[in-house]
mmCIF file of C-alpha atoms in Angstrom:
data_model
loop_
_atom_site.group_PDB
_atom_site.id
_atom_site.type_symbol
_atom_site.label_atom_id
_atom_site.label_comp_id
_atom_site.label_asym_id
_atom_site.label_seq_id
_atom_site.Cartn_x
_atom_site.Cartn_y
_atom_site.Cartn_z
ATOM 1 C CA MET A 527 81.950 -122.121 30.374
ATOM 2 C CA GLN A 528 78.186 -121.011 31.268
ATOM 3 C CA PHE A 529 77.303 -120.800 34.860
ATOM 4 C CA PHE A 530 73.303 -120.932 36.018
ATOM 5 C CA GLU A 531 72.178 -119.526 38.907
ATOM 6 C CA GLU A 532 70.491 -122.179 41.404
ATOM 7 C CA LYS A 533 67.171 -121.068 42.178
ATOM 8 C CA LYS A 534 66.503 -120.717 45.838
ATOM 9 C CA PRO A 535 63.493 -122.798 47.230
ATOM 10 C CA VAL A 536 60.401 -120.483 47.992
ATOM 11 C CA LYS A 537 59.833 -120.139 51.656
ATOM 12 C CA LYS A 538 56.298 -121.158 52.204
ATOM 13 C CA ASN A 539 54.043 -118.963 54.354
ATOM 14 C CA GLY A 540 51.688 -121.842 55.400
ATOM 15 C CA ILE A 541 48.368 -120.400 53.722
ATOM 16 C CA VAL A 542 46.791 -122.747 51.763
ATOM 17 C CA LEU A 543 44.257 -121.307 49.056
ATOM 18 C CA GLY A 544 41.583 -123.820 47.721
ATOM 19 C CA VAL A 545 40.724 -122.815 44.084
ATOM 20 C CA VAL A 546 37.014 -123.078 42.863
ATOM 21 C CA SER A 547 34.953 -121.776 40.340
ATOM 22 C CA SER A 548 31.347 -121.130 41.430
ATOM 23 C CA SER A 549 30.596 -119.073 38.146
ATOM 24 C CA SER A 550 31.864 -119.530 34.547
ATOM 25 C CA THR A 551 34.683 -122.130 33.262
ATOM 26 C CA ALA A 552 38.030 -120.405 33.926
ATOM 27 C CA PRO A 553 40.654 -120.848 31.288
ATOM 28 C CA GLN A 554 43.087 -123.403 32.472
ATOM 29 C CA LYS A 555 46.330 -121.742 31.234
ATOM 30 C CA SER A 556 45.148 -118.069 32.849
ATOM 31 C CA VAL A 557 44.565 -120.067 36.052
ATOM 32 C CA GLU A 558 47.891 -121.765 36.113
ATOM 33 C CA GLN A 559 49.690 -118.584 35.744
ATOM 34 C CA GLY A 560 48.052 -117.369 38.525
ATOM 35 C CA VAL A 561 48.731 -120.459 40.802
ATOM 36 C CA GLN A 562 52.686 -119.888 39.956
ATOM 37 C CA GLU A 563 52.307 -115.956 40.838
ATOM 38 C CA PHE A 564 50.753 -117.012 44.359
ATOM 39 C CA GLU A 565 53.220 -120.082 44.780
ATOM 40 C CA ASN A 566 56.389 -117.507 44.094
ATOM 41 C CA LEU A 567 54.851 -115.758 47.112
ATOM 42 C CA GLY A 568 55.037 -118.680 49.501
ATOM 43 C CA PHE A 569 51.343 -119.903 49.333
ATOM 44 C CA ASP A 570 50.062 -123.553 48.578
ATOM 45 C CA LEU A 571 47.196 -123.726 46.111
ATOM 46 C CA LYS A 572 44.947 -126.597 46.201
ATOM 47 C CA ILE A 573 42.926 -126.769 42.966
ATOM 48 C CA SER A 574 39.359 -128.401 42.797
ATOM 49 C CA PRO A 575 39.454 -131.698 40.345
ATOM 50 C CA THR A 576 36.262 -130.110 38.847
ATOM 51 C CA LEU A 577 37.418 -126.596 38.237
ATOM 52 C CA TYR A 578 37.572 -127.005 34.326
ATOM 53 C CA GLU A 579 34.091 -128.430 34.086
ATOM 54 C CA ILE A 580 31.702 -127.045 31.511
ATOM 55 C CA ASP A 581 27.978 -127.195 31.712
ATOM 56 C CA ARG A 582 26.940 -124.281 29.160
ATOM 57 C CA PHE A 583 27.648 -120.953 30.799
ATOM 58 C CA SER A 584 28.925 -122.122 34.112
ATOM 59 C CA ALA A 585 32.031 -124.288 35.331
ATOM 60 C CA GLY A 586 29.822 -127.619 35.550
ATOM 61 C CA THR A 587 26.243 -128.314 36.846
ATOM 62 C CA ASP A 588 25.130 -126.489 39.966
ATOM 63 C CA GLU A 589 25.212 -129.975 41.554
ATOM 64 C CA SER A 590 28.995 -130.139 40.710
ATOM 65 C CA ARG A 591 29.717 -126.507 41.498
ATOM 66 C CA LEU A 592 28.181 -126.932 45.077
ATOM 67 C CA GLU A 593 29.930 -130.060 45.803
ATOM 68 C CA GLU A 594 33.318 -128.320 44.705
ATOM 69 C CA LEU A 595 32.298 -125.970 47.616
ATOM 70 C CA TYR A 596 31.363 -128.071 50.294
ATOM 71 C CA GLN A 597 34.653 -129.949 49.719
ATOM 72 C CA MET A 598 36.937 -127.083 49.853
ATOM 73 C CA TYR A 599 35.009 -125.581 52.808
ATOM 74 C CA GLU A 600 35.355 -128.977 54.640
ATOM 75 C CA ASP A 601 38.982 -129.754 53.634
ATOM 76 C CA LYS A 602 40.799 -129.200 57.007
ATOM 77 C CA SER A 603 44.180 -128.173 54.887
ATOM 78 C CA VAL A 604 42.409 -125.173 53.302
ATOM 79 C CA HIS A 605 42.617 -121.976 54.901
ATOM 80 C CA TYR A 606 40.796 -119.550 52.198
ATOM 81 C CA ILE A 607 38.567 -120.314 49.132
ATOM 82 C CA PHE A 608 39.669 -118.630 46.190
ATOM 83 C CA GLN A 609 37.346 -118.119 43.178
ATOM 84 C CA ALA A 610 39.197 -118.630 39.757
ATOM 85 C CA GLN A 611 36.491 -116.759 37.550
ATOM 86 C CA GLY A 612 33.804 -114.271 37.554
ATOM 87 C CA GLY A 613 31.207 -114.501 34.554
ATOM 88 C CA TYR A 614 27.777 -116.093 35.752
ATOM 89 C CA GLY A 615 26.275 -118.747 37.810
ATOM 90 C CA ALA A 616 26.857 -118.113 41.370
ATOM 91 C CA THR A 617 23.090 -116.800 42.177
ATOM 92 C CA ARG A 618 21.742 -120.185 40.779
ATOM 93 C CA LEU A 619 23.535 -121.855 44.115
ATOM 94 C CA LEU A 620 22.014 -119.586 46.399
ATOM 95 C CA ASN A 621 18.855 -121.371 47.237
ATOM 96 C CA LYS A 622 20.591 -124.893 47.205
ATOM 97 C CA ILE A 623 23.368 -124.238 49.472
ATOM 98 C CA ASP A 624 23.309 -126.101 53.114
ATOM 99 C CA TRP A 625 24.550 -123.087 55.024
ATOM 100 C CA ASN A 626 25.138 -124.844 58.086
ATOM 101 C CA ARG A 627 27.965 -126.849 56.221
ATOM 102 C CA LEU A 628 29.734 -123.604 55.586
ATOM 103 C CA LYS A 629 28.931 -122.133 59.051
ATOM 104 C CA LYS A 630 30.673 -125.111 60.723
ATOM 105 C CA ASN A 631 33.841 -124.812 58.472
ATOM 106 C CA PRO A 632 34.177 -120.780 58.135
ATOM 107 C CA LYS A 633 36.396 -119.718 55.692
ATOM 108 C CA ILE A 634 36.879 -116.585 53.983
ATOM 109 C CA MET A 635 35.926 -116.410 50.057
ATOM 110 C CA ILE A 636 38.041 -114.394 47.677
ATOM 111 C CA GLY A 637 36.287 -113.338 44.289
ATOM 112 C CA LEU A 638 35.063 -110.339 42.144
ATOM 113 C CA SER A 639 32.253 -109.698 39.988
ATOM 114 C CA ASP A 640 29.621 -112.735 40.075
ATOM 115 C CA THR A 641 31.493 -113.861 43.230
ATOM 116 C CA THR A 642 29.468 -110.827 44.797
ATOM 117 C CA ALA A 643 26.454 -112.718 44.892
ATOM 118 C CA LEU A 644 28.149 -115.566 46.943
ATOM 119 C CA GLN A 645 30.034 -113.399 48.987
ATOM 120 C CA ASN A 646 27.036 -111.536 50.316
ATOM 121 C CA ALA A 647 24.769 -114.081 50.687
ATOM 122 C CA ILE A 648 27.499 -115.921 53.050
ATOM 123 C CA PHE A 649 27.995 -112.972 55.036
ATOM 124 C CA ALA A 650 24.110 -112.734 55.312
ATOM 125 C CA LYS A 651 23.468 -116.279 56.196
ATOM 126 C CA THR A 652 26.507 -117.399 58.446
ATOM 127 C CA GLY A 653 28.501 -114.170 59.318
ATOM 128 C CA ILE A 654 31.258 -115.040 57.450
ATOM 129 C CA PRO A 655 33.178 -112.225 55.617
ATOM 130 C CA GLY A 656 34.536 -112.215 52.084
ATOM 131 C CA TYR A 657 37.438 -110.646 50.366
ATOM 132 C CA THR A 658 36.326 -108.812 47.019
ATOM 133 C CA GLY A 659 38.509 -107.148 44.434
ATOM 134 C CA PHE A 660 40.461 -109.997 42.959
ATOM 135 C CA ILE A 661 40.157 -113.598 40.957
ATOM 136 C CA LEU A 662 42.840 -115.869 40.451
ATOM 137 C CA LYS A 663 43.040 -116.616 36.808
ATOM 138 C CA LYS A 664 45.588 -114.130 34.749
ATOM 139 C CA ARG A 665 43.344 -111.082 33.321
ATOM 140 C CA PHE A 666 46.064 -108.852 32.264
ATOM 141 C CA SER A 667 49.546 -108.686 30.475
ATOM 142 C CA ASN A 668 50.855 -108.209 34.031
ATOM 143 C CA TYR A 669 49.801 -110.173 36.895
ATOM 144 C CA GLU A 670 49.721 -108.127 39.879
ATOM 145 C CA ILE A 671 48.635 -108.984 43.441
ATOM 146 C CA PRO A 672 47.220 -106.184 45.458
ATOM 147 C CA GLN A 673 48.898 -105.301 48.572
ATOM 148 C CA SER A 674 45.525 -104.879 50.364
ATOM 149 C CA LEU A 675 44.870 -108.731 49.395
ATOM 150 C CA LEU A 676 48.061 -109.627 50.843
ATOM 151 C CA ASP A 677 47.499 -107.334 53.935
ATOM 152 C CA LEU A 678 43.997 -109.133 54.373
ATOM 153 C CA LEU A 679 45.283 -112.836 54.104
ATOM 154 C CA ASN A 680 48.012 -111.833 56.916
ATOM 155 C CA HIS A 681 45.484 -110.321 59.290
ATOM 156 C CA LYS A 682 46.617 -106.809 58.741
ATOM 157 C CA ASP A 683 44.894 -103.440 59.014
ATOM 158 C CA VAL A 684 44.135 -101.936 55.730
ATOM 159 C CA SER A 685 43.028 -98.303 54.422
ATOM 160 C CA TYR A 686 41.880 -96.778 51.031
ATOM 161 C CA ASP A 687 41.752 -93.295 49.556
ATOM 162 C CA LEU A 688 38.325 -91.701 48.822
ATOM 163 C CA MET A 689 36.902 -88.980 47.497
ATOM 164 C CA GLY A 690 34.010 -86.787 49.359
ATOM 165 C CA ASP A 691 33.346 -84.313 52.076
ATOM 166 C CA ALA A 692 36.491 -84.657 54.464
ATOM 167 C CA GLN A 693 34.219 -83.310 57.011
ATOM 168 C CA VAL A 694 31.958 -86.320 56.982
ATOM 169 C CA SER A 695 32.962 -89.323 59.295
ATOM 170 C CA VAL A 696 30.796 -92.491 59.103
ATOM 171 C CA GLN A 697 30.969 -96.268 60.461
ATOM 172 C CA GLY A 698 29.567 -99.199 59.180
ATOM 173 C CA THR A 699 29.590 -102.775 58.047
ATOM 174 C CA LEU A 700 30.893 -102.922 54.560
ATOM 175 C CA VAL A 701 28.715 -104.621 52.099
ATOM 176 C CA GLY A 702 28.274 -104.596 48.146
ATOM 177 C CA GLY A 703 30.381 -105.274 45.313
ATOM 178 C CA CYS A 704 29.332 -105.649 41.846
ATOM 179 C CA LEU A 705 26.126 -103.356 41.418
ATOM 180 C CA THR A 706 24.599 -105.666 38.928
ATOM 181 C CA LEU A 707 24.928 -108.735 41.555
ATOM 182 C CA VAL A 708 23.918 -106.497 44.264
ATOM 183 C CA ASP A 709 20.598 -105.702 42.625
ATOM 184 C CA ALA A 710 19.942 -109.228 41.623
ATOM 185 C CA LEU A 711 20.175 -109.774 45.726
ATOM 186 C CA ILE A 712 17.753 -107.184 46.445
ATOM 187 C CA GLY A 713 14.279 -108.654 47.708
ATOM 188 C CA THR A 714 16.149 -112.181 48.433
ATOM 189 C CA PRO A 715 16.932 -113.593 51.839
ATOM 190 C CA TYR A 716 20.451 -113.579 50.544
ATOM 191 C CA MET A 717 21.251 -109.496 50.917
ATOM 192 C CA PRO A 718 22.926 -108.491 54.043
ATOM 193 C CA LYS A 719 21.134 -106.126 56.438
ATOM 194 C CA LEU A 720 21.603 -102.921 55.244
ATOM 195 C CA ASP A 721 20.617 -100.806 58.208
ATOM 196 C CA GLY A 722 23.536 -98.316 58.953
ATOM 197 C CA ALA A 723 25.932 -100.148 56.335
ATOM 198 C CA ILE A 724 28.485 -98.899 54.241
ATOM 199 C CA LEU A 725 27.493 -99.673 50.478
ATOM 200 C CA ILE A 726 30.073 -100.079 47.850
ATOM 201 C CA LEU A 727 29.526 -100.394 44.138
ATOM 202 C CA GLU A 728 31.362 -101.008 40.923
ATOM 203 C CA ASP A 729 30.589 -102.409 37.708
ATOM 204 C CA ILE A 730 31.712 -103.037 34.036
ATOM 205 C CA HIS A 731 30.569 -102.913 30.646
ATOM 206 C CA GLU A 732 27.149 -101.533 31.158
ATOM 207 C CA LYS A 733 25.547 -98.688 29.346
ATOM 208 C CA PRO A 734 25.271 -95.547 31.726
ATOM 209 C CA TYR A 735 21.365 -95.942 31.322
ATOM 210 C CA VAL A 736 21.648 -99.102 32.683
ATOM 211 C CA ILE A 737 23.473 -98.131 35.692
ATOM 212 C CA ASP A 738 20.827 -95.645 36.484
ATOM 213 C CA ARG A 739 18.279 -98.065 36.224
ATOM 214 C CA LEU A 740 19.982 -100.213 38.775
ATOM 215 C CA LEU A 741 20.696 -97.602 41.134
ATOM 216 C CA THR A 742 17.114 -96.409 40.725
ATOM 217 C CA HIS A 743 16.016 -99.531 41.632
ATOM 218 C CA LEU A 744 17.812 -99.727 44.546
ATOM 219 C CA GLU A 745 16.371 -96.357 45.649
ATOM 220 C CA ASN A 746 12.944 -97.506 44.983
ATOM 221 C CA ALA A 747 13.714 -100.544 47.332
ATOM 222 C CA GLY A 748 14.786 -98.280 50.221
ATOM 223 C CA VAL A 749 18.207 -99.103 50.153
ATOM 224 C CA PHE A 750 19.516 -95.559 50.152
ATOM 225 C CA ASN A 751 17.358 -94.688 53.175
ATOM 226 C CA LYS A 752 19.034 -97.425 55.440
ATOM 227 C CA VAL A 753 22.680 -97.289 54.565
ATOM 228 C CA SER A 754 24.724 -94.810 56.373
ATOM 229 C CA ALA A 755 27.093 -94.117 53.256
ATOM 230 C CA VAL A 756 27.257 -95.019 49.502
ATOM 231 C CA VAL A 757 30.960 -95.595 47.721
ATOM 232 C CA PHE A 758 31.666 -95.487 44.127
ATOM 233 C CA GLY A 759 34.441 -97.732 42.920
ATOM 234 C CA VAL A 760 35.296 -97.859 39.097
ATOM 235 C CA PHE A 761 32.701 -98.181 36.574
ATOM 236 C CA LEU A 762 34.901 -99.704 33.700
ATOM 237 C CA ASP A 763 33.840 -99.353 30.162
ATOM 238 C CA CYS A 764 30.374 -97.865 31.179
ATOM 239 C CA ILE A 765 30.199 -95.964 27.932
ATOM 240 C CA SER A 766 26.966 -94.749 26.053
ATOM 241 C CA SER A 767 26.219 -95.791 22.463
ATOM 242 C CA THR A 768 25.256 -92.252 21.419
ATOM 243 C CA VAL A 769 26.438 -88.868 22.618
ATOM 244 C CA THR A 770 22.847 -87.922 23.594
ATOM 245 C CA ASP A 771 22.709 -90.315 26.386
ATOM 246 C CA GLY A 772 25.399 -88.762 28.433
ATOM 247 C CA THR A 773 28.241 -90.329 30.266
ATOM 248 C CA ILE A 774 28.818 -92.732 33.246
ATOM 249 C CA GLU A 775 30.407 -89.680 35.218
ATOM 250 C CA GLU A 776 27.159 -87.745 34.650
ATOM 251 C CA VAL A 777 25.132 -90.396 35.976
ATOM 252 C CA LEU A 778 27.156 -90.826 39.375
ATOM 253 C CA ASP A 779 27.334 -87.127 39.726
ATOM 254 C CA GLU A 780 23.318 -87.041 39.772
ATOM 255 C CA TRP A 781 23.298 -89.833 42.176
ATOM 256 C CA LYS A 782 25.781 -88.232 44.416
ATOM 257 C CA VAL A 783 23.194 -85.594 44.864
ATOM 258 C CA ARG A 784 20.016 -87.750 44.671
ATOM 259 C CA ILE A 785 21.231 -89.837 47.366
ATOM 260 C CA LYS A 786 20.586 -88.267 50.518
ATOM 261 C CA LYS A 787 23.292 -89.915 52.536
ATOM 262 C CA PRO A 788 27.199 -89.288 52.383
ATOM 263 C CA VAL A 789 28.621 -90.311 49.096
ATOM 264 C CA PHE A 790 32.365 -91.104 48.451
ATOM 265 C CA THR A 791 33.814 -91.766 45.099
ATOM 266 C CA ASN A 792 37.242 -92.637 43.546
ATOM 267 C CA PHE A 793 37.729 -95.844 45.425
ATOM 268 C CA ASN A 794 40.246 -97.605 43.656
ATOM 269 C CA TYR A 795 38.202 -101.102 43.355
ATOM 270 C CA GLY A 796 36.510 -102.650 40.188
ATOM 271 C CA HIS A 797 37.180 -104.880 37.591
ATOM 272 C CA HIS A 798 40.568 -102.971 36.533
ATOM 273 C CA TYR A 799 44.108 -103.607 36.625
ATOM 274 C CA GLY A 800 45.404 -103.010 40.221
ATOM 275 C CA SER A 801 42.111 -103.143 42.001
ATOM 276 C CA ASP A 802 42.097 -102.954 45.843
ATOM 277 C CA VAL A 803 40.670 -105.801 47.493
ATOM 278 C CA TRP A 804 38.243 -105.070 50.793
ATOM 279 C CA PRO A 805 36.435 -107.105 53.090
ATOM 280 C CA ILE A 806 32.609 -107.606 52.782
ATOM 281 C CA GLY A 807 31.021 -108.074 56.306
ATOM 282 C CA LYS A 808 33.843 -106.271 57.991
ATOM 283 C CA ILE A 809 33.503 -102.882 60.134
ATOM 284 C CA GLY A 810 34.855 -99.917 58.137
ATOM 285 C CA THR A 811 35.280 -96.210 59.278
ATOM 286 C CA ILE A 812 35.434 -93.468 56.929
ATOM 287 C CA LYS A 813 37.277 -90.279 58.099
ATOM 288 C CA ASN A 814 38.871 -87.635 56.256
ATOM 289 C CA ASN A 815 38.308 -89.633 53.168
ATOM 290 C CA ILE A 816 40.178 -92.603 54.154
ATOM 291 C CA LEU A 817 38.274 -95.774 54.674
ATOM 292 C CA THR A 818 39.977 -98.087 57.252
ATOM 293 C CA VAL A 819 39.224 -101.654 58.172
ATOM 294 C CA LYS A 820 40.801 -102.841 61.340
ATOM 295 C CA ALA A 821 42.055 -106.744 61.519
ATOM 296 C CA LYS A 822 40.437 -107.322 64.841
#
């Protein structure tokens, strides 16, 4: 006789995550795998009915994705907005958003990559923070939900290890994300105020010379004159086509000296497996090479 262990029901934690895609279309199977992982931890997930729409390179038209956002923000049962996918398309929404509709229903958005544009813009226009470092869909062979994300969702303090001058202590509002998207926000009304901010940057699949060009634009735009510190995360697969072009490490090493402000490196944040999640718009303190963010 074969016996089967009866599965115990998952204890709900009372947190509802509203799932949208403001950028590219997310593969349904990958999203469903992510949904299952969060449900196993007691979360409830509310999927937008238009999540899998396709309009060229985006998850539906601008109008459809915008309405999807409004519906989730205005749904009283939803606690957080969860982006299922990165890709491209978020910047197309910025000059169409009715910021008052978001401000009346303040909710934190979770995302990564292209979501950088939305999260920083939302903070700039409404003061609502965002959590960057994770998207819902399954991207790797294993599915790991970072402890830093769970801590943030449960209103706990978070801290992250960095490398830099341990004698330097700085404090400021955390802003940034994917360098490509941060660069796209410079000169627009959607970039948060940078005076005294701690700017955190990462990127993926860009040649080292492209990263250098983007950092040069930030320099020429006066960004590094305003911030209190810069933190480099993981620049994943940023590999030169030729040996003579040098490496991403050489690019970042030069900018560590060129930026005349404290620069910290080795932040476990980016497009890689196991990335930490941090809160855009919250006050962070770097002391003894540890970045700390208080829940309150």
